[in-house]
Amino acid sequence: MVEILKIDNLTKKFKLSAKQRKINKTTDTYKVALNGLHLNAYKGEIYGLLGPNGAGKTTTLRIICTLIKKDQGTILFDGINLDDKPALIREKIGFLTSELKLDDFFTPNYLCDYFGALHHMKKEEIKERKDFLFNKFGIDKFKEVKIGNLSNGMKQKVALVVSLIHDPEIIIFDEPTNGLDVIASKIVIDYLMELKAAGKTIIISTHIFSLVEKICDRIGIIFDGQMAIEDSLANLTKNETLEELFFRLYEEKGGDLNA
Amino acid sequence: MHNIWIIAKKELKRYFTDFRMIIGLFLPGVLIFVLYNAMGSIINNVESLPEEGIIYVENEPEALKNLLDGTPFTIKRSDTKLSKEAALDKLQNEEIDLYIIYEEDFMQKVQNYQVDSGEVAPAVQIYYKSASTKSEQLYTTYLDALNNYETSLSNKFDINKDQNINYDVTVTSDIFQELIATILPFLLLVLLFSSTMGICAESIAGEKERGTISTLLVTPIKRSELAFGKILAISITALSSSVVTFLGVITSIPKLMGGYASGVELYHPVTIILVLFVIMMTVLLFTTILTILSTFAKSVKEASSLAVPLMMIVLFVGLMNFGIDAHANNFVLYLIPIYNVVQSLTSLFNNTINPINFLLCIISNLGYVILGVMLLTKMFKNERIIFNH
């Protein structure tokens, strides 16, 4: 197995404003989001990142995508340090999260051209990718309709296509089926499997156990900014289901299911 | 009543616990206080500012040589003997500020003159140029002083008595030029600011509000490239709007003035190009400052609120120009952002621009723009600002 993503001792603290301290009823100046997190992902696998709200999943993904900076730790992409070549890393990544929005004023067609150009793609390459992805996700029908006039599901599909326009090596999806109907969800899941078969690495963050059990090769469960467990799905679910494992670990880490 | 109070309490809590809203509500009042005080000080300073006036006097009586003592003016006399025509030319060209003609043996004639004799009273002619602020102020000051002296002598001489003579040497084009130099810098400043304000607020704060900026930040572009790209687009848009506005103003105001002449005829093409240059720098400066404010804001509405104090400063600086000629010798004024634009535009429209002052204005504003872009790049790298953490 070729290690494509290696994260060691990742730490991130967010400074709390006076207002946030009041809301959280704390006197601490900082909130620890990640506390020495380790993560390893291999080429050609689908990696599932699980954890309760506030555990640090989204923060981890945002740091990997260089949207925010880490405080400590190292992140290696295919042996390249993220600190040394962040722009190169961004070229290799396709990132999709519900926080990424598209400008209502433009059409899917224009936005794909725009983001393709920002990824240094040639016009012919962009056209080829657009033809393929538009056909795959049924965007052809509304490719010239402004984003503002599309339904949420359509917008989500366009965002997905925009994140994949440059044919990234690593695809990072935060809740990949969020906002999609069952048909669109199936298309996305099937496409993720195709990407995996093509040797791409996919990291997804989700709350849906069934999705993880269906598509993931390996999983990592995060509690309080630390990796509680990381292994192949097969190894982890030998004696218990994924859901049982998750809640057992949650309680072992001091979580209260009756709270 | 109880429900009304509950609703009102909730609304008041909303208004008075939002720091940015409080700034928007109360800062203008504070600024007005500060600006009006500053304006008062400046006006008082200007009024009491000793200015050098050059006068050319024919047959000046010895007793009246100190007439302007105690006024803000320091008087310098032009000693070269001039013909009337040459003196009026010099006044027209603003080489001298007043041209005064006393009758020969004026004091003797005044002494001998009997008010009820029916004879023509001794006369004084004072030529001035109302299009020049200094000349007009000096004329008023001299006239007041001479009137006081005349009153003390029981009205024994006349000043500018001949109705057929135009003692104001200002020609129509001078009036027009003065009007342009007074109004246009203010008008342009306000137009440039307002055309830039809307685009800037939408460009960054709008992207932050809609969440579209994150989509851009996960592409391989550098944040400095994003900052430069934004500024470039806003500047081009605001500049196009400004050029059209400028052309509209320069070609239409003269028509409104009675079809005397077009702005293009009145100014040398180089002057027009220099004005456009100042406009371009101003747009860049406004774009940079407003983009910084927009980046700091969480929403378009907030960005617009943050721009209000700046707009008041722009209005204030523009208004400071009214009735005051540009300072030609104070280089420091050409380094003050926004104020240096007003100074340069006024000088350009008056055709009195000093090349060093002009260069200082352009270079200093370029420096402010570069500093602003550096700050903006830093802000784009700050996740607390970009993601409103």
XYZ file of C-alpha atoms in Angstrom:
648
model
C 0.000 0.000 0.000
C 1.301 3.447 -0.975
C 0.811 6.039 1.726
C -0.572 9.182 0.114
C -1.564 11.223 3.157
C 0.296 11.161 6.450
C -0.733 13.420 9.308
C 1.260 13.519 12.524
C 0.563 15.335 15.769
C -1.884 17.811 14.212
C -2.881 20.561 16.616
C -5.262 23.451 16.141
C -6.642 25.946 18.626
C -9.234 28.620 17.899
C -9.104 31.876 19.793
C -12.373 32.581 21.577
C -13.813 36.067 21.551
C -15.368 37.464 24.726
C -18.791 36.732 23.233
C -17.848 33.103 22.443
C -16.441 32.644 25.967
C -19.743 33.885 27.383
C -21.766 31.533 25.165
C -19.547 28.537 26.019
C -19.483 29.542 29.694
C -15.725 29.284 29.848
C -12.839 31.493 30.865
C -10.447 29.751 28.462
C -9.042 32.031 25.786
C -8.712 29.172 23.287
C -10.771 26.192 22.232
C -8.719 23.118 21.339
C -10.112 21.723 18.079
C -7.338 19.223 17.317
C -5.006 17.807 19.915
C -2.177 15.774 18.387
C -4.187 14.006 15.690
C -2.609 11.247 13.591
C -4.083 10.006 10.300
C -2.813 7.838 7.457
C -4.570 7.330 4.111
C -3.392 5.080 1.284
C -3.594 5.417 -2.469
C -6.737 3.960 -4.012
C -8.763 3.677 -0.821
C -11.891 5.296 0.525
C -11.201 6.549 4.018
C -14.130 7.353 6.308
C -13.711 9.930 9.031
C -16.238 9.563 11.834
C -16.845 11.501 14.999
C -19.510 13.461 16.858
C -20.161 17.154 16.152
C -17.230 19.302 17.309
C -14.799 16.344 17.370
C -12.542 18.016 14.788
C -13.477 16.293 11.493
C -14.206 19.435 9.505
C -11.228 21.269 11.032
C -8.972 18.394 9.927
C -10.330 18.501 6.375
C -10.071 22.298 6.204
C -6.435 22.167 7.315
C -5.640 19.479 4.730
C -7.167 21.709 2.044
C -5.130 24.685 3.342
C -8.270 26.708 4.019
C -7.029 27.252 7.566
C -3.592 26.884 9.152
C -2.508 24.304 11.656
C -0.748 25.287 14.869
C 1.528 22.234 15.035
C 2.158 18.916 13.347
C 3.136 17.734 9.898
C 1.056 16.865 6.857
C 2.696 14.974 4.005
C 1.025 14.493 0.634
C 2.695 11.845 -1.430
C 5.870 12.781 0.481
C 5.427 16.549 -0.090
C 5.168 18.702 3.021
C 2.025 20.831 2.968
C 3.921 23.763 4.509
C 6.381 23.812 1.600
C 4.030 23.673 -1.367
C 0.454 24.510 -0.368
C -0.538 25.600 -3.908
C 0.730 22.304 -5.366
C -1.236 20.366 -2.761
C -4.379 22.336 -3.636
C -3.895 21.310 -7.258
C -3.976 17.657 -6.223
C -7.063 17.975 -4.022
C -10.748 18.182 -4.815
C -12.622 19.481 -1.779
C -16.355 19.588 -1.299
C -18.183 20.742 1.769
C -21.505 22.412 2.384
C -19.632 25.592 3.380
C -18.347 25.978 -0.205
C -20.906 27.923 -2.192
C -21.113 28.961 -5.825
C -21.881 32.445 -7.067
C -25.590 32.705 -7.924
C -24.905 35.033 -10.841
C -23.027 32.481 -12.979
C -23.964 29.291 -14.847
C -22.508 25.792 -14.193
C -20.811 25.976 -17.592
C -19.069 29.268 -16.823
C -18.078 28.208 -13.298
C -16.449 25.011 -14.567
C -14.457 27.048 -17.106
C -13.486 29.499 -14.366
C -12.377 26.940 -11.788
C -10.713 24.820 -14.475
C -8.654 27.866 -15.501
C -7.711 28.517 -11.859
C -6.441 24.927 -11.774
C -4.262 25.743 -14.813
C -6.196 23.433 -17.149
C -6.183 23.935 -20.899
C -9.452 24.833 -22.646
C -9.649 21.443 -24.380
C -9.059 19.631 -21.071
C -11.798 21.654 -19.395
C -14.213 20.918 -22.237
C -13.467 17.214 -22.091
C -13.968 17.101 -18.309
C -17.142 19.166 -18.521
C -18.623 16.875 -21.175
C -17.885 13.843 -19.032
C -19.020 15.237 -15.666
C -22.091 17.077 -16.993
C -23.232 13.869 -18.619
C -22.430 11.820 -15.508
C -24.414 14.019 -13.104
C -27.141 15.140 -15.517
C -26.049 18.769 -15.564
C -26.331 19.175 -19.345
C -29.995 20.116 -18.972
C -29.266 23.148 -16.791
C -25.657 23.971 -17.637
C -26.632 27.433 -18.903
C -29.022 28.244 -16.041
C -27.726 30.619 -13.390
C -26.912 28.970 -10.042
C -29.396 31.265 -8.306
C -32.214 29.678 -10.298
C -31.294 26.059 -9.452
C -32.708 23.851 -6.692
C -30.505 22.918 -3.711
C -29.930 19.427 -5.122
C -28.872 20.842 -8.496
C -26.553 23.318 -6.777
C -24.984 20.465 -4.804
C -24.378 18.526 -8.016
C -22.738 21.556 -9.647
C -20.552 22.086 -6.562
C -19.532 18.436 -6.809
C -18.612 18.819 -10.478
C -16.673 22.041 -9.784
C -14.656 20.258 -7.086
C -13.834 17.423 -9.525
C -13.233 19.513 -12.661
C -9.422 19.239 -12.403
C -9.503 15.453 -11.960
C -7.858 15.552 -8.497
C -5.751 12.725 -7.073
C -7.314 13.037 -3.643
C -10.990 13.781 -3.187
C -12.042 15.109 0.170
C -15.769 15.277 0.810
C -17.386 16.601 3.957
C -20.812 14.901 4.062
C -20.840 13.998 0.331
C -24.530 13.116 0.091
C -25.821 16.053 2.141
C -28.664 17.839 0.356
C -28.962 15.222 -2.387
C -32.034 13.115 -3.051
C -31.740 9.295 -3.056
C -31.134 9.137 -6.819
C -28.437 11.799 -6.823
C -26.889 10.178 -3.705
C -26.660 6.855 -5.526
C -25.030 8.522 -8.550
C -22.457 10.206 -6.273
C -21.727 6.998 -4.335
C -21.364 4.990 -7.534
C -19.044 7.641 -8.926
C -16.901 7.551 -5.766
C -16.532 3.796 -6.293
C -15.498 4.444 -9.903
C -12.909 6.963 -8.733
C -11.575 4.435 -6.261
C -11.330 1.848 -9.023
C -9.383 4.407 -11.057
C -6.813 4.597 -8.256
C -7.965 7.868 -6.671
C -7.918 8.351 -2.914
C -11.136 9.494 -1.288
C -11.554 10.826 2.209
C -15.078 11.366 3.416
C -16.425 12.743 6.637
C -19.923 11.587 7.520
C -22.382 10.676 10.238
C -24.014 7.957 8.144
C -22.741 4.547 9.347
C -24.397 2.667 6.494
C -22.556 4.780 3.931
C -19.211 4.105 5.626
C -19.936 0.376 5.841
C -20.912 0.349 2.178
C -17.986 2.178 0.588
C -15.085 2.704 3.005
C -11.961 0.530 3.137
C -10.517 2.105 6.241
C -11.934 4.353 8.917
C -10.764 6.729 11.604
C -12.907 7.762 14.564
C -12.145 11.129 16.172
C -13.138 12.239 19.651
C -12.086 15.583 21.169
C -9.557 16.329 18.457
C -7.709 13.021 18.802
C -7.777 9.850 16.700
C -9.468 7.282 18.930
C -9.024 4.404 16.513
C -7.884 3.915 12.910
C -7.887 0.654 10.995
C -9.499 -1.221 8.125
C -13.269 -1.554 8.306
C -12.901 -5.347 8.179
C -10.632 -5.429 11.225
C -12.737 -3.038 13.238
C -16.042 -4.782 12.620
C -14.931 -8.341 13.264
C -16.708 -8.592 16.606
C -19.176 -5.707 16.571
C -20.952 -3.440 14.133
C -19.518 -0.027 13.287
C -22.318 1.673 15.185
C -21.633 -0.443 18.322
C -17.920 0.313 18.051
C -18.577 4.039 17.718
C -20.833 4.306 20.759
C -18.618 2.022 22.868
C -15.638 4.280 22.136
C -17.761 7.361 22.744
C -18.662 6.140 26.228
C -15.097 5.032 26.939
C -13.950 8.579 26.124
C -16.350 9.927 28.733
C -19.311 10.642 26.450
C -22.782 10.346 27.942
C -25.501 8.991 25.652
C -28.192 10.096 28.114
C -26.992 13.680 28.261
C -48.192 47.819 26.297
C -46.445 44.877 27.899
C -45.973 43.166 24.514
C -44.812 46.377 22.894
C -42.147 46.721 25.540
C -41.079 43.059 25.103
C -40.718 43.608 21.338
C -38.914 46.916 21.839
C -36.557 45.399 24.435
C -35.570 42.610 22.049
C -34.958 45.095 19.214
C -32.948 47.411 21.471
C -30.861 44.466 22.671
C -30.188 43.636 19.024
C -29.091 47.215 18.238
C -27.099 48.004 21.342
C -25.209 44.729 21.718
C -23.918 44.769 18.148
C -20.574 46.539 18.271
C -20.535 47.234 14.554
C -24.046 48.662 14.606
C -23.109 50.920 17.504
C -20.125 52.150 15.491
C -22.394 52.845 12.512
C -24.948 54.643 14.689
C -22.730 56.816 16.799
C -19.446 57.238 14.967
C -20.904 59.747 12.458
C -21.923 62.003 15.371
C -18.491 61.739 16.941
C -16.875 62.342 13.557
C -19.019 65.423 12.942
C -17.845 66.831 16.263
C -14.196 66.074 15.459
C -14.411 67.240 11.843
C -16.323 70.449 12.588
C -13.822 71.331 15.290
C -10.988 70.630 12.884
C -12.752 72.627 10.176
C -13.251 75.556 12.588
C -9.583 75.521 13.510
C -8.539 75.376 9.879
C -10.858 78.219 8.867
C -9.607 80.347 11.754
C -6.051 79.531 10.820
C -6.702 80.407 7.212
C -8.320 83.682 8.244
C -5.438 84.664 10.446
C -2.796 83.280 8.153
C -0.398 86.052 7.148
C -0.310 86.049 3.347
C 1.972 87.953 1.077
C 0.184 90.250 -1.325
C 1.881 92.068 -4.169
C 0.460 95.468 -4.995
C 1.398 98.071 -7.538
C 0.471 101.587 -6.498
C 0.723 104.768 -8.499
C 1.228 108.042 -6.612
C 0.896 106.331 -3.246
C 0.678 108.929 -0.480
C 3.269 108.442 2.264
C 0.530 108.615 4.907
C -1.297 105.629 3.409
C 1.668 103.292 3.016
C 0.867 101.559 6.286
C -2.832 101.233 5.542
C -2.747 97.437 5.669
C -0.778 97.160 8.896
C -2.635 94.959 11.355
C -4.302 92.907 8.593
C -3.247 89.297 7.850
C -1.480 90.487 4.710
C 2.179 91.237 4.341
C 2.439 93.718 1.515
C 5.150 93.715 -1.069
C 5.231 96.574 -3.532
C 6.135 96.142 -7.148
C 8.755 98.863 -7.693
C 9.189 98.582 -11.457
C 7.572 101.464 -13.243
C 4.672 100.136 -15.305
C 2.258 101.575 -17.807
C -1.412 101.196 -16.963
C -1.771 98.539 -19.641
C 1.227 96.572 -18.367
C -0.010 96.773 -14.780
C -3.448 95.500 -15.777
C -1.787 92.671 -17.721
C 0.211 91.693 -14.661
C -2.957 91.754 -12.567
C -4.712 89.600 -15.149
C -1.789 87.126 -15.058
C -1.840 87.157 -11.240
C 1.724 88.458 -11.031
C 0.360 91.265 -8.855
C -2.755 91.129 -6.676
C -3.918 94.745 -6.681
C -3.339 97.738 -8.910
C -4.128 101.012 -7.138
C -4.064 104.459 -8.699
C -4.129 107.577 -6.536
C -4.411 110.977 -8.167
C -1.233 113.020 -8.155
C -0.866 115.042 -4.950
C -3.751 113.026 -3.561
C -3.353 114.073 0.080
C -3.088 117.751 -0.845
C -6.247 117.521 -2.983
C -8.088 115.727 -0.176
C -7.051 118.374 2.281
C -8.255 121.156 -0.024
C -11.493 119.475 -1.024
C -14.721 120.877 0.395
C -17.523 118.347 0.484
C -20.279 120.899 -0.224
C -18.305 122.724 -2.943
C -19.891 120.776 -5.782
C -16.466 119.981 -7.247
C -15.354 116.498 -8.272
C -13.831 114.713 -5.292
C -10.297 113.280 -5.472
C -10.480 109.656 -6.649
C -8.805 106.340 -6.019
C -9.033 103.464 -8.484
C -8.447 99.934 -7.225
C -8.187 97.206 -9.837
C -8.434 93.589 -8.693
C -9.208 90.111 -9.989
C -12.140 88.393 -8.309
C -11.234 85.005 -9.839
C -8.136 85.011 -7.628
C -9.072 84.395 -3.997
C -6.029 86.290 -2.771
C -6.655 89.295 -5.009
C -10.283 89.467 -3.956
C -9.449 89.139 -0.269
C -6.748 91.774 -0.562
C -9.149 94.071 -2.419
C -11.784 93.733 0.299
C -9.214 94.331 3.012
C -7.718 97.373 1.273
C -11.168 98.780 0.467
C -12.286 98.416 4.082
C -9.151 100.125 5.344
C -9.493 102.944 2.819
C -13.203 103.378 3.555
C -12.446 103.686 7.263
C -9.814 106.296 6.484
C -12.244 108.137 4.207
C -14.930 108.142 6.899
C -12.466 109.623 9.345
C -11.921 112.450 6.825
C -15.656 113.071 6.349
C -15.862 111.410 2.926
C -13.424 113.663 1.159
C -12.510 111.270 -1.683
C -14.171 108.623 -3.866
C -13.174 105.009 -4.480
C -13.886 103.283 -7.807
C -16.464 105.893 -8.598
C -16.530 105.688 -12.413
C -19.417 103.406 -13.399
C -18.010 102.947 -16.896
C -14.807 101.293 -15.737
C -14.697 97.596 -14.849
C -12.331 97.518 -11.889
C -12.526 93.721 -11.710
C -10.195 92.458 -14.446
C -11.652 88.952 -14.302
C -12.789 87.729 -17.715
C -15.564 85.166 -18.271
C -13.130 82.274 -18.760
C -11.502 83.113 -15.410
C -14.866 82.944 -13.654
C -15.579 79.688 -15.381
C -12.174 78.274 -14.477
C -12.529 79.390 -10.862
C -15.937 77.771 -10.667
C -14.624 74.520 -12.102
C -11.633 74.568 -9.747
C -13.976 75.064 -6.795
C -16.738 72.618 -7.647
C -15.191 69.881 -9.760
C -12.620 68.472 -7.277
C -15.398 68.019 -4.703
C -17.804 66.615 -7.267
C -15.234 64.204 -8.676
C -14.149 63.076 -5.221
C -17.722 62.264 -4.216
C -18.524 60.562 -7.538
C -15.340 58.467 -7.474
C -15.995 57.430 -3.897
C -19.638 56.509 -4.417
C -18.957 54.552 -7.620
C -16.212 52.564 -5.852
C -18.087 52.017 -2.586
C -20.862 49.793 -3.936
C -18.588 47.513 -5.938
C -16.075 47.081 -3.109
C -18.731 46.208 -0.533
C -20.168 43.563 -2.839
C -16.850 42.174 -4.049
C -15.308 40.860 -0.822
C -17.946 41.121 1.900
C -20.512 39.753 -0.574
C -18.328 36.728 -1.283
C -17.782 36.187 2.433
C -21.486 36.515 3.140
C -22.448 34.041 0.404
C -19.615 31.623 1.277
C -18.195 31.712 -2.258
C -14.756 32.899 -1.134
C -13.918 29.497 0.408
C -14.487 27.851 -2.982
C -11.841 30.145 -4.430
C -9.412 29.578 -1.586
C -9.209 25.813 -2.210
C -7.905 26.421 -5.746
C -4.137 26.698 -6.339
C -4.202 30.504 -6.578
C -2.238 32.515 -4.040
C -4.171 34.780 -1.718
C -2.142 37.754 -2.917
C -3.274 36.937 -6.482
C -6.854 36.886 -5.287
C -6.396 40.273 -3.583
C -4.754 41.796 -6.682
C -7.383 40.298 -8.991
C -10.193 41.769 -6.920
C -8.576 45.223 -6.768
C -7.868 45.164 -10.497
C -11.466 44.316 -11.402
C -12.942 46.886 -9.015
C -10.508 49.559 -10.221
C -11.285 48.929 -13.890
C -15.024 49.068 -13.217
C -14.838 52.158 -11.009
C -12.406 53.819 -13.420
C -14.695 53.265 -16.421
C -17.533 54.806 -14.475
C -15.299 57.700 -13.377
C -14.014 58.461 -16.874
C -17.564 58.620 -18.200
C -18.551 60.821 -15.268
C -15.551 63.077 -15.833
C -16.279 63.467 -19.533
C -19.911 64.156 -18.757
C -19.018 66.823 -16.222
C -16.296 68.528 -18.272
C -18.495 68.746 -21.349
C -21.793 69.613 -19.702
C -20.942 72.145 -16.976
C -19.818 74.825 -19.492
C -23.096 74.412 -21.359
C -24.928 74.983 -18.125
C -22.809 78.087 -17.665
C -24.327 79.625 -20.759
C -22.474 77.875 -23.546
C -19.352 79.940 -23.039
C -16.724 77.310 -23.796
C -16.160 73.610 -23.422
C -13.867 72.269 -20.726
C -11.693 70.754 -23.401
C -11.199 74.171 -25.010
C -10.421 75.761 -21.682
C -7.652 73.349 -20.706
C -4.533 72.157 -22.439
C -4.727 68.449 -23.420
C -1.814 67.751 -21.051
C -3.857 69.176 -18.173
C -6.767 66.900 -19.067
C -4.414 63.894 -19.150
C -2.943 64.871 -15.770
C -6.456 65.193 -14.329
C -7.248 61.705 -15.598
C -4.029 60.485 -13.999
C -5.069 61.930 -10.637
C -8.515 60.361 -11.082
C -6.931 56.958 -11.744
C -4.790 57.196 -8.617
C -7.788 58.314 -6.587
C -9.838 55.361 -7.792
C -6.988 53.008 -6.886
C -6.681 54.612 -3.455
C -10.424 54.438 -2.748
C -10.570 50.868 -4.087
C -7.768 49.776 -1.780
C -9.175 51.436 1.337
C -12.730 50.263 0.662
C -11.593 46.725 -0.193
C -9.782 46.575 3.164
C -12.988 47.655 4.920
C -14.998 45.168 2.868
C -12.605 42.342 3.775
C -12.932 43.231 7.437
C -16.755 43.234 7.266
C -18.914 40.129 7.634
C -21.621 41.232 5.214
C -22.333 43.728 2.450
C -24.489 45.728 4.851
C -21.692 45.894 7.365
C -19.171 46.884 4.684
C -21.446 49.751 3.652
C -21.783 50.867 7.289
C -18.021 50.795 7.737
C -17.623 53.004 4.649
C -19.861 55.764 6.066
C -17.199 57.382 8.290
C -14.790 57.335 5.347
C -17.434 58.967 3.152
C -17.793 61.737 5.725
C -14.056 62.314 5.649
C -14.157 62.486 1.848
C -17.033 64.997 1.965
C -15.255 67.063 4.571
C -11.968 67.108 2.672
C -13.818 68.004 -0.541
C -15.665 70.855 1.181
C -12.427 72.232 2.626
C -11.483 73.229 -0.904
C -14.377 75.663 -1.321
C -13.144 79.248 -1.552
C -9.538 78.358 -0.817
C -6.800 78.281 -3.464
C -4.509 75.239 -3.541
C -1.400 75.569 -1.415
C 1.483 75.696 -3.852
C 4.372 75.829 -1.412
C 3.403 73.381 1.304
C 4.731 70.034 0.014
C 3.507 68.123 3.070
C -0.116 68.711 2.046
C 0.523 66.734 -1.135
C 1.421 63.692 0.959
C -1.875 63.576 2.871
C -4.120 60.972 1.228
C -7.403 62.302 -0.254
C -6.450 65.904 0.631
C -3.590 65.736 -1.863
C -6.101 64.769 -4.567
C -8.206 67.870 -3.863
C -5.101 70.048 -3.855
C -3.833 68.610 -7.134
C -7.210 68.799 -8.887
C -7.745 72.388 -7.740
C -4.298 73.377 -9.004
C -4.859 71.568 -12.285
C -8.239 73.196 -12.883
C -6.717 76.567 -11.988
C -3.810 75.879 -14.370
C -1.412 76.508 -11.491
C -0.104 73.006 -10.865
C 3.437 72.631 -9.589
C 5.037 69.510 -11.186
C 6.753 68.533 -7.912
C 3.468 68.712 -6.011
C 1.758 66.677 -8.708
C 4.456 63.987 -8.588
C 4.326 63.937 -4.785
C 0.574 63.362 -4.949
C 0.862 60.530 -7.473
C 3.853 58.817 -5.837
C 2.493 59.080 -2.293
C -0.891 57.699 -3.348
C 0.830 54.865 -5.208
C 2.762 54.156 -2.003
C -0.488 54.074 0.017
C -2.015 51.698 -2.547
C 0.993 49.338 -2.330
C 0.840 49.410 1.485
C -2.894 48.769 1.313
C -2.486 45.786 -1.003
C 0.175 44.361 1.334
C -2.224 44.753 4.246
C -5.026 43.208 2.200
C -2.873 40.178 1.346
C -2.155 39.744 5.060
C -5.865 40.018 5.805
C -6.650 37.362 3.173
C -4.232 35.048 4.983
C -5.917 35.678 8.323
C -8.552 32.986 8.798
C -10.276 34.945 11.592
C -10.973 37.733 9.106
C -11.756 35.624 6.047
C -13.938 33.062 7.784
C -15.350 35.432 10.436
C -14.229 33.137 13.280
